[in-house]
Amino acid sequence: MNTLNQPKELFSCTENLTSDIIPASFNLILRKLFEPAGYAVEDIEPEIESIEYGALKFTLNGQRVIYRQAKTTPKKIGQFVTIWKREKSDSEISPIDLKDGVDWVIIAANEGTNFGVFIFSAQLLARKGVFSEEAKAGKRAMRVYAPWTNPTAVQAKRTKNWQTECFLDFKSSDADLKSFTKKLG
């Protein structure tokens, strides 16, 4: 089990990575969500190719999880994040497949003092066309819309609607945080 250092401050996107390549946002989630729920977080492995998104892989109570920190882009509402795999070091990147054994994708999102996480099951991401499944190709990236965003495009509004059900705002009460962890099993 890898040991994590606590972040120097509560959370800062400008100082996103701690010295051992564990995002401060992940340490916050560990301290505020996983530890109070008694979850076992093990086998933490940074994904160096996607380090700009704070990319990690780890197991949570025996389930495989991919972690990302979404990034704000200058011209579009919402935040952007990459989620892909590379079979071999010299191969092209490709979408994650439902058969790859990933159980959950956790994406941290923040803007100003707003902070929260999207917790998506692999099955949901396959249904939404992000993960590949059978003959359906997936995507290598996605845009996330936290509750504090107001997209205007019809597709973005539809995406925000289903994503909102998977969002946990860290301004919620401790009871809300604990009840949400039950979704992770």
Coordinates of N, CA and C in Angstrom, one line a residue:
M1 N 0.8 -1.2 0.0 CA 0.0 0.0 0.0 C 0.9 1.2 0.0
N2 N 0.7 2.1 -1.0 CA 1.4 3.4 -1.0 C 1.0 4.3 0.1
T3 N 1.9 5.1 0.7 CA 1.5 6.0 1.7 C 1.4 7.4 1.0
L4 N 0.4 8.2 1.4 CA 0.2 9.5 0.9 C 0.5 10.5 1.9
N5 N 1.2 11.6 1.5 CA 1.4 12.8 2.3 C 0.1 13.6 2.3
Q6 N -0.2 14.3 3.3 CA -1.3 15.2 3.4 C -0.9 16.5 2.6
P7 N -1.8 17.2 1.9 CA -1.4 18.4 1.2 C -1.0 19.5 2.1
K8 N -0.2 20.4 1.6 CA 0.3 21.5 2.4 C -0.8 22.5 2.7
E9 N -1.9 22.6 1.9 CA -3.0 23.4 2.2 C -4.2 22.6 1.8
L10 N -5.4 23.1 2.2 CA -6.7 22.3 1.9 C -6.8 21.9 0.5
F11 N -6.7 22.8 -0.4 CA -6.7 22.4 -1.9 C -6.3 23.6 -2.7
S12 N -5.5 23.4 -3.7 CA -5.1 24.4 -4.6 C -4.8 23.8 -5.9
C13 N -5.5 24.3 -6.9 CA -5.3 23.8 -8.3 C -3.9 24.3 -8.8
T14 N -3.5 25.5 -8.3 CA -2.3 26.1 -8.8 C -1.1 25.3 -8.3
E15 N -1.2 24.6 -7.2 CA -0.2 23.7 -6.6 C -0.8 22.3 -6.6
N16 N -1.1 21.8 -7.8 CA -1.9 20.6 -8.0 C -1.2 19.4 -7.5
L17 N 0.1 19.3 -7.7 CA 0.8 18.1 -7.4 C 1.7 18.2 -6.2
T18 N 1.6 17.2 -5.3 CA 2.6 17.2 -4.2 C 3.9 16.7 -4.7
S19 N 4.9 16.7 -3.9 CA 6.2 16.3 -4.3 C 6.3 14.9 -4.8
D20 N 5.4 14.0 -4.3 CA 5.5 12.6 -4.8 C 4.4 12.3 -5.9
I21 N 4.0 13.3 -6.6 CA 3.2 13.2 -7.8 C 1.7 12.7 -7.4
I22 N 1.3 12.9 -6.2 CA 0.0 12.6 -5.8 C -0.8 14.0 -5.8
P23 N -1.8 14.2 -6.6 CA -2.5 15.5 -6.6 C -3.1 15.9 -5.2
A24 N -2.9 17.1 -4.9 CA -3.5 17.6 -3.6 C -5.0 17.4 -3.6
S25 N -5.7 17.4 -4.7 CA -7.1 17.2 -4.8 C -7.4 15.7 -4.3
F26 N -6.5 14.8 -4.7 CA -6.7 13.4 -4.3 C -6.5 13.2 -2.8
N27 N -5.5 13.9 -2.3 CA -5.3 13.8 -0.8 C -6.5 14.4 -0.1
L28 N -7.2 15.4 -0.6 CA -8.4 16.0 0.0 C -9.5 14.9 0.0
I29 N -9.7 14.3 -1.1 CA -10.7 13.3 -1.3 C -10.4 12.1 -0.3
L30 N -9.2 11.7 -0.3 CA -8.8 10.7 0.7 C -9.2 11.0 2.1
R31 N -8.8 12.2 2.5 CA -9.1 12.7 3.9 C -10.5 12.9 4.2
K32 N -11.3 13.5 3.2 CA -12.7 13.8 3.5 C -13.7 12.8 3.1
L33 N -13.3 11.9 2.3 CA -14.3 10.9 1.7 C -13.9 9.5 2.1
F34 N -12.8 9.0 1.6 CA -12.4 7.6 1.8 C -12.1 7.2 3.2
E35 N -11.2 8.0 3.9 CA -10.9 7.7 5.2 C -12.1 7.6 6.2
P36 N -12.9 8.7 6.2 CA -14.1 8.6 7.1 C -15.0 7.4 6.8
A37 N -15.0 6.9 5.6 CA -15.9 5.8 5.2 C -15.2 4.5 5.5
G38 N -13.9 4.5 5.9 CA -13.2 3.3 6.2 C -12.7 2.5 5.0
Y39 N -12.6 3.2 3.9 CA -12.2 2.5 2.6 C -10.7 2.2 2.6
A40 N -10.3 1.1 2.1 CA -8.9 0.7 1.9 C -8.5 1.2 0.5
V41 N -7.6 2.2 0.5 CA -7.0 2.7 -0.8 C -5.6 2.1 -0.9
E42 N -5.4 1.4 -2.0 CA -4.2 0.6 -2.1 C -3.7 0.7 -3.6
D43 N -2.4 0.3 -3.7 CA -1.8 0.2 -5.0 C -1.9 1.5 -5.9
I44 N -1.6 2.6 -5.3 CA -1.7 3.9 -6.0 C -0.6 4.0 -6.9
E45 N -0.9 4.3 -8.2 CA 0.1 4.3 -9.3 C -0.2 5.5 -10.1
P46 N 0.7 6.5 -10.1 CA 0.6 7.7 -11.0 C 0.7 7.2 -12.5
E47 N -0.1 7.8 -13.4 CA 0.0 7.6 -14.8 C 0.7 8.7 -15.4
I48 N 2.0 8.6 -15.6 CA 2.9 9.6 -16.0 C 2.5 10.3 -17.3
E49 N 2.0 9.6 -18.2 CA 1.6 10.2 -19.5 C 0.5 11.2 -19.4
S50 N -0.3 11.1 -18.3 CA -1.5 12.0 -18.1 C -1.3 12.8 -16.8
I51 N 0.0 13.1 -16.5 CA 0.2 13.7 -15.2 C -0.4 15.1 -15.1
E52 N -0.6 15.8 -16.2 CA -1.2 17.1 -16.2 C -2.6 17.1 -15.7
Y53 N -3.2 15.9 -15.7 CA -4.6 15.7 -15.2 C -4.6 15.0 -13.9
G54 N -3.4 15.0 -13.2 CA -3.3 14.3 -11.9 C -3.6 12.8 -12.0
A55 N -3.4 12.2 -13.1 CA -3.8 10.8 -13.3 C -3.2 9.8 -12.4
L56 N -4.1 9.0 -11.8 CA -3.8 7.9 -10.9 C -4.6 6.7 -11.2
K57 N -4.1 5.5 -10.9 CA -4.8 4.3 -10.8 C -4.7 3.8 -9.4
F58 N -5.7 3.2 -8.9 CA -5.6 2.6 -7.5 C -6.7 1.6 -7.3
T59 N -6.7 0.9 -6.2 CA -7.8 0.1 -5.8 C -8.5 0.7 -4.6
L60 N -9.8 0.6 -4.6 CA -10.6 1.1 -3.5 C -11.5 -0.1 -3.0
N61 N -11.2 -0.6 -1.8 CA -11.9 -1.8 -1.3 C -11.9 -2.9 -2.4
G62 N -10.8 -3.0 -3.1 CA -10.6 -4.1 -4.0 C -11.1 -3.8 -5.4
Q63 N -11.7 -2.6 -5.6 CA -12.3 -2.2 -6.9 C -11.2 -1.3 -7.6
R64 N -11.1 -1.5 -8.9 CA -10.1 -0.7 -9.7 C -10.7 0.7 -10.1
V65 N -10.0 1.7 -9.8 CA -10.4 3.1 -10.0 C -9.4 3.9 -10.8
I66 N -9.9 4.7 -11.7 CA -9.1 5.7 -12.4 C -9.4 7.0 -11.8
Y67 N -8.4 7.9 -11.5 CA -8.6 9.2 -11.0 C -8.1 10.3 -11.9
R68 N -8.8 11.4 -12.1 CA -8.3 12.5 -12.9 C -8.8 13.8 -12.2
Q69 N -8.0 14.8 -12.5 CA -8.3 16.2 -12.1 C -8.7 16.9 -13.4
A70 N -9.9 17.4 -13.5 CA -10.4 18.1 -14.7 C -9.7 19.4 -14.8
K71 N -9.6 19.9 -16.0 CA -8.9 21.2 -16.3 C -9.9 22.2 -16.9
T72 N -9.8 23.4 -16.5 CA -10.6 24.5 -17.2 C -9.9 24.8 -18.5
T73 N -10.7 25.0 -19.5 CA -10.2 25.4 -20.8 C -10.7 26.8 -21.1
P74 N -10.0 27.6 -21.9 CA -10.3 29.0 -22.0 C -11.6 29.3 -22.8
K75 N -12.0 28.5 -23.7 CA -13.1 28.9 -24.6 C -14.4 28.1 -24.4
K76 N -14.4 27.1 -23.6 CA -15.7 26.3 -23.4 C -16.1 26.2 -22.0
I77 N -17.3 26.2 -21.7 CA -17.9 26.0 -20.4 C -17.6 24.5 -20.0
G78 N -17.5 24.3 -18.7 CA -17.2 23.0 -18.2 C -15.7 22.8 -18.1
Q79 N -15.3 21.6 -17.8 CA -13.9 21.2 -17.7 C -13.6 20.0 -18.5
F80 N -12.3 19.9 -18.9 CA -11.9 18.8 -19.8 C -11.0 17.9 -19.1
V81 N -11.1 16.6 -19.5 CA -10.3 15.6 -18.9 C -10.1 14.4 -19.9
T82 N -8.9 13.9 -19.9 CA -8.6 12.7 -20.8 C -8.7 11.4 -20.0
I83 N -9.2 10.4 -20.7 CA -9.3 9.1 -20.1 C -9.1 8.1 -21.2
W84 N -7.8 7.6 -21.2 CA -7.5 6.6 -22.3 C -6.4 5.7 -21.8
K85 N -6.1 4.7 -22.7 CA -5.1 3.7 -22.3 C -4.1 3.6 -23.5
R86 N -3.0 3.0 -23.3 CA -2.0 2.7 -24.3 C -1.6 1.3 -24.1
E87 N -1.8 0.4 -25.0 CA -1.5 -1.0 -24.8 C 0.0 -1.3 -24.7
K88 N 0.8 -0.6 -25.5 CA 2.2 -0.7 -25.5 C 2.8 0.7 -25.6
S89 N 4.0 0.9 -25.2 CA 4.6 2.2 -25.2 C 4.7 2.8 -26.6
D90 N 4.8 2.0 -27.6 CA 4.8 2.5 -29.0 C 3.5 2.5 -29.7
S91 N 2.4 2.1 -29.0 CA 1.1 2.0 -29.7 C 0.3 3.3 -29.6
E92 N -0.7 3.5 -30.4 CA -1.6 4.6 -30.3 C -2.4 4.6 -29.0
I93 N -2.9 5.7 -28.6 CA -3.8 5.7 -27.4 C -5.2 5.2 -27.9
S94 N -5.9 4.6 -27.0 CA -7.3 4.2 -27.4 C -8.2 4.3 -26.2
P95 N -9.5 4.3 -26.4 CA -10.5 4.5 -25.3 C -10.4 3.3 -24.4
I96 N -10.7 3.5 -23.1 CA -10.8 2.4 -22.2 C -12.0 1.5 -22.5
D97 N -11.9 0.2 -22.5 CA -12.9 -0.7 -22.8 C -13.5 -1.2 -21.5
L98 N -14.8 -1.5 -21.5 CA -15.5 -2.0 -20.4 C -14.9 -3.3 -19.9
K99 N -14.3 -4.1 -20.8 CA -13.6 -5.3 -20.5 C -12.2 -5.1 -19.8
D100 N -11.8 -3.9 -19.7 CA -10.4 -3.6 -19.1 C -10.4 -3.8 -17.6
G101 N -11.5 -4.0 -17.0 CA -11.6 -4.2 -15.5 C -11.6 -3.0 -14.7
V102 N -11.8 -1.8 -15.2 CA -12.0 -0.6 -14.4 C -13.4 -0.6 -13.9
D103 N -13.5 -0.3 -12.6 CA -14.8 -0.3 -12.0 C -15.4 1.1 -11.9
W104 N -14.6 2.1 -11.6 CA -15.0 3.5 -11.3 C -14.0 4.5 -11.9
V105 N -14.5 5.6 -12.3 CA -13.7 6.8 -12.7 C -14.1 7.9 -11.8
I106 N -13.1 8.5 -11.1 CA -13.4 9.6 -10.2 C -12.7 10.8 -10.8
I107 N -13.5 11.9 -11.0 CA -12.9 13.1 -11.6 C -13.2 14.3 -10.7
A108 N -12.1 14.9 -10.2 CA -12.2 16.1 -9.4 C -12.4 17.3 -10.2
A109 N -13.3 18.2 -9.8 CA -13.5 19.4 -10.5 C -13.5 20.6 -9.5
N110 N -13.0 21.7 -9.9 CA -13.0 22.9 -9.1 C -13.0 24.1 -9.9
E111 N -13.5 25.2 -9.3 CA -13.5 26.5 -9.8 C -13.7 27.5 -8.7
G112 N -12.6 28.3 -8.5 CA -12.6 29.2 -7.3 C -12.7 28.4 -6.0
T113 N -13.7 28.7 -5.2 CA -13.9 27.9 -4.0 C -14.7 26.7 -4.1
N114 N -15.3 26.5 -5.3 CA -16.1 25.3 -5.5 C -15.2 24.1 -5.8
F115 N -15.6 23.0 -5.1 CA -14.8 21.7 -5.3 C -15.7 20.5 -5.1
G116 N -15.6 19.6 -6.0 CA -16.4 18.3 -5.8 C -15.8 17.3 -6.8
V117 N -16.4 16.1 -6.7 CA -16.0 15.0 -7.5 C -17.2 14.3 -8.3
F118 N -16.9 13.9 -9.5 CA -17.8 13.1 -10.2 C -17.3 11.6 -10.0
I119 N -18.3 10.8 -9.6 CA -17.9 9.4 -9.4 C -18.8 8.6 -10.4
F120 N -18.2 8.1 -11.5 CA -18.8 7.4 -12.6 C -18.5 5.9 -12.5
S121 N -19.5 5.1 -12.7 CA -19.3 3.7 -12.8 C -18.9 3.4 -14.2
A122 N -18.1 2.3 -14.4 CA -17.7 1.9 -15.7 C -18.9 1.6 -16.6
Q123 N -19.9 1.0 -16.1 CA -21.1 0.7 -16.9 C -21.8 2.0 -17.4
L124 N -21.9 3.0 -16.5 CA -22.5 4.2 -17.0 C -21.7 4.9 -18.1
L125 N -20.4 4.9 -17.9 CA -19.5 5.5 -19.0 C -19.6 4.7 -20.3
A126 N -19.8 3.4 -20.2 CA -20.0 2.6 -21.4 C -21.4 3.0 -22.1
R127 N -22.4 3.1 -21.3 CA -23.7 3.5 -21.8 C -23.7 4.9 -22.4
K128 N -22.9 5.7 -21.9 CA -22.8 7.1 -22.4 C -21.8 7.3 -23.5
G129 N -21.1 6.2 -23.9 CA -20.2 6.2 -25.1 C -18.8 6.7 -24.7
V130 N -18.5 6.8 -23.5 CA -17.1 7.2 -23.1 C -16.2 5.9 -23.1
F131 N -16.6 4.8 -22.5 CA -15.8 3.6 -22.5 C -16.3 2.8 -23.7
S132 N -15.4 2.1 -24.4 CA -15.8 1.2 -25.5 C -16.5 0.0 -24.9
E133 N -17.4 -0.6 -25.7 CA -18.2 -1.8 -25.3 C -18.6 -2.5 -26.6
E134 N -18.2 -3.8 -26.6 CA -18.5 -4.6 -27.8 C -18.1 -3.9 -29.1
A135 N -19.0 -3.6 -30.0 CA -18.7 -2.9 -31.2 C -18.7 -1.4 -31.2
K136 N -19.1 -0.8 -30.0 CA -19.2 0.6 -29.9 C -17.9 1.2 -29.4
A137 N -17.3 2.1 -30.2 CA -16.1 2.8 -29.9 C -16.3 3.8 -28.8
G138 N -15.4 4.0 -27.9 CA -15.5 5.0 -26.8 C -14.8 6.2 -27.2
K139 N -14.5 7.0 -26.2 CA -13.8 8.3 -26.4 C -12.5 8.3 -25.6
R140 N -11.6 9.2 -25.9 CA -10.3 9.3 -25.2 C -10.3 10.5 -24.2
A141 N -11.4 11.3 -24.3 CA -11.5 12.4 -23.4 C -13.0 12.8 -23.2
M142 N -13.3 13.6 -22.2 CA -14.7 14.1 -22.1 C -14.7 15.4 -21.4
R143 N -15.8 16.1 -21.4 CA -16.0 17.3 -20.7 C -17.0 17.1 -19.6
V144 N -16.7 17.6 -18.4 CA -17.6 17.5 -17.3 C -18.2 18.9 -16.9
Y145 N -19.4 18.8 -16.4 CA -20.1 20.0 -16.1 C -20.6 20.0 -14.6
A146 N -19.8 20.6 -13.8 CA -20.2 20.7 -12.4 C -21.5 21.5 -12.2
P147 N -22.2 21.3 -11.1 CA -23.4 22.1 -10.8 C -23.3 23.6 -10.9
W148 N -22.1 24.1 -10.7 CA -21.9 25.6 -10.8 C -21.7 26.1 -12.2
T149 N -21.7 25.2 -13.2 CA -21.6 25.7 -14.6 C -22.9 25.8 -15.2
N150 N -23.0 26.6 -16.2 CA -24.3 26.9 -16.9 C -24.0 26.8 -18.4
P151 N -23.9 25.5 -19.0 CA -23.7 25.4 -20.4 C -25.0 25.9 -21.2
T152 N -24.7 26.3 -22.4 CA -25.9 26.8 -23.2 C -26.2 25.9 -24.4
A153 N -25.2 25.1 -24.8 CA -25.4 24.1 -25.9 C -26.4 23.0 -25.4
V154 N -27.3 22.6 -26.3 CA -28.2 21.5 -26.0 C -27.5 20.2 -25.5
Q155 N -26.5 19.8 -26.2 CA -25.8 18.6 -25.9 C -25.1 18.7 -24.5
A156 N -24.5 19.9 -24.3 CA -23.8 20.1 -23.0 C -24.9 20.1 -21.9
K157 N -26.0 20.6 -22.1 CA -27.1 20.6 -21.0 C -27.5 19.2 -20.7
R158 N -27.7 18.3 -21.8 CA -28.0 16.9 -21.6 C -26.9 16.2 -20.8
T159 N -25.7 16.5 -21.2 CA -24.6 15.8 -20.5 C -24.5 16.2 -19.0
K160 N -24.7 17.5 -18.8 CA -24.7 18.0 -17.4 C -25.8 17.3 -16.6
N161 N -27.0 17.1 -17.2 CA -28.1 16.4 -16.5 C -27.7 15.1 -15.9
W162 N -27.1 14.2 -16.8 CA -26.8 12.9 -16.3 C -25.6 12.9 -15.4
Q163 N -24.6 13.8 -15.6 CA -23.4 13.9 -14.8 C -23.8 14.4 -13.4
T164 N -24.8 15.3 -13.2 CA -25.1 15.9 -11.9 C -25.5 14.8 -10.9
E165 N -26.1 13.7 -11.4 CA -26.5 12.6 -10.5 C -25.2 11.9 -9.9
C166 N -24.1 12.1 -10.6 CA -22.9 11.4 -10.1 C -21.9 12.4 -9.4
F167 N -22.4 13.6 -9.1 CA -21.5 14.6 -8.5 C -21.7 14.7 -7.0
L168 N -20.6 14.8 -6.4 CA -20.6 15.1 -4.9 C -19.9 16.4 -4.6
D169 N -20.7 17.4 -4.2 CA -20.1 18.7 -3.8 C -19.5 18.6 -2.4
F170 N -18.3 19.1 -2.3 CA -17.6 19.0 -1.0 C -18.1 20.0 0.0
K171 N -19.1 20.9 -0.4 CA -19.7 21.8 0.5 C -20.9 21.1 1.2
S172 N -21.2 19.9 0.8 CA -22.3 19.1 1.4 C -21.9 18.8 2.8
S173 N -22.9 18.4 3.6 CA -22.7 18.0 4.9 C -21.9 16.6 5.0
D174 N -21.4 16.3 6.2 CA -20.7 15.1 6.4 C -21.6 13.9 6.1
A175 N -22.9 14.1 6.5 CA -23.9 13.0 6.3 C -24.1 12.7 4.8
D176 N -24.1 13.8 4.0 CA -24.2 13.6 2.5 C -23.0 12.9 2.0
L177 N -21.8 13.2 2.5 CA -20.6 12.6 2.0 C -20.6 11.1 2.4
K178 N -21.0 10.8 3.6 CA -21.0 9.4 4.0 C -22.0 8.6 3.2
S179 N -23.2 9.2 2.9 CA -24.2 8.4 2.2 C -23.8 8.2 0.7
F180 N -23.0 9.2 0.2 CA -22.6 9.0 -1.2 C -21.5 7.9 -1.3
T181 N -20.7 7.7 -0.3 CA -19.7 6.7 -0.3 C -20.3 5.3 -0.4
K182 N -21.6 5.1 0.0 CA -22.2 3.8 -0.1 C -22.4 3.4 -1.6
K183 N -22.4 4.4 -2.5 CA -22.5 4.0 -3.9 C -21.3 3.3 -4.4
L184 N -20.2 3.6 -3.8 CA -18.9 2.9 -4.2 C -18.8 1.5 -3.7
G185 N -19.7 1.1 -2.8 CA -19.7 -0.3 -2.3 C -18.7 -0.6 -1.3

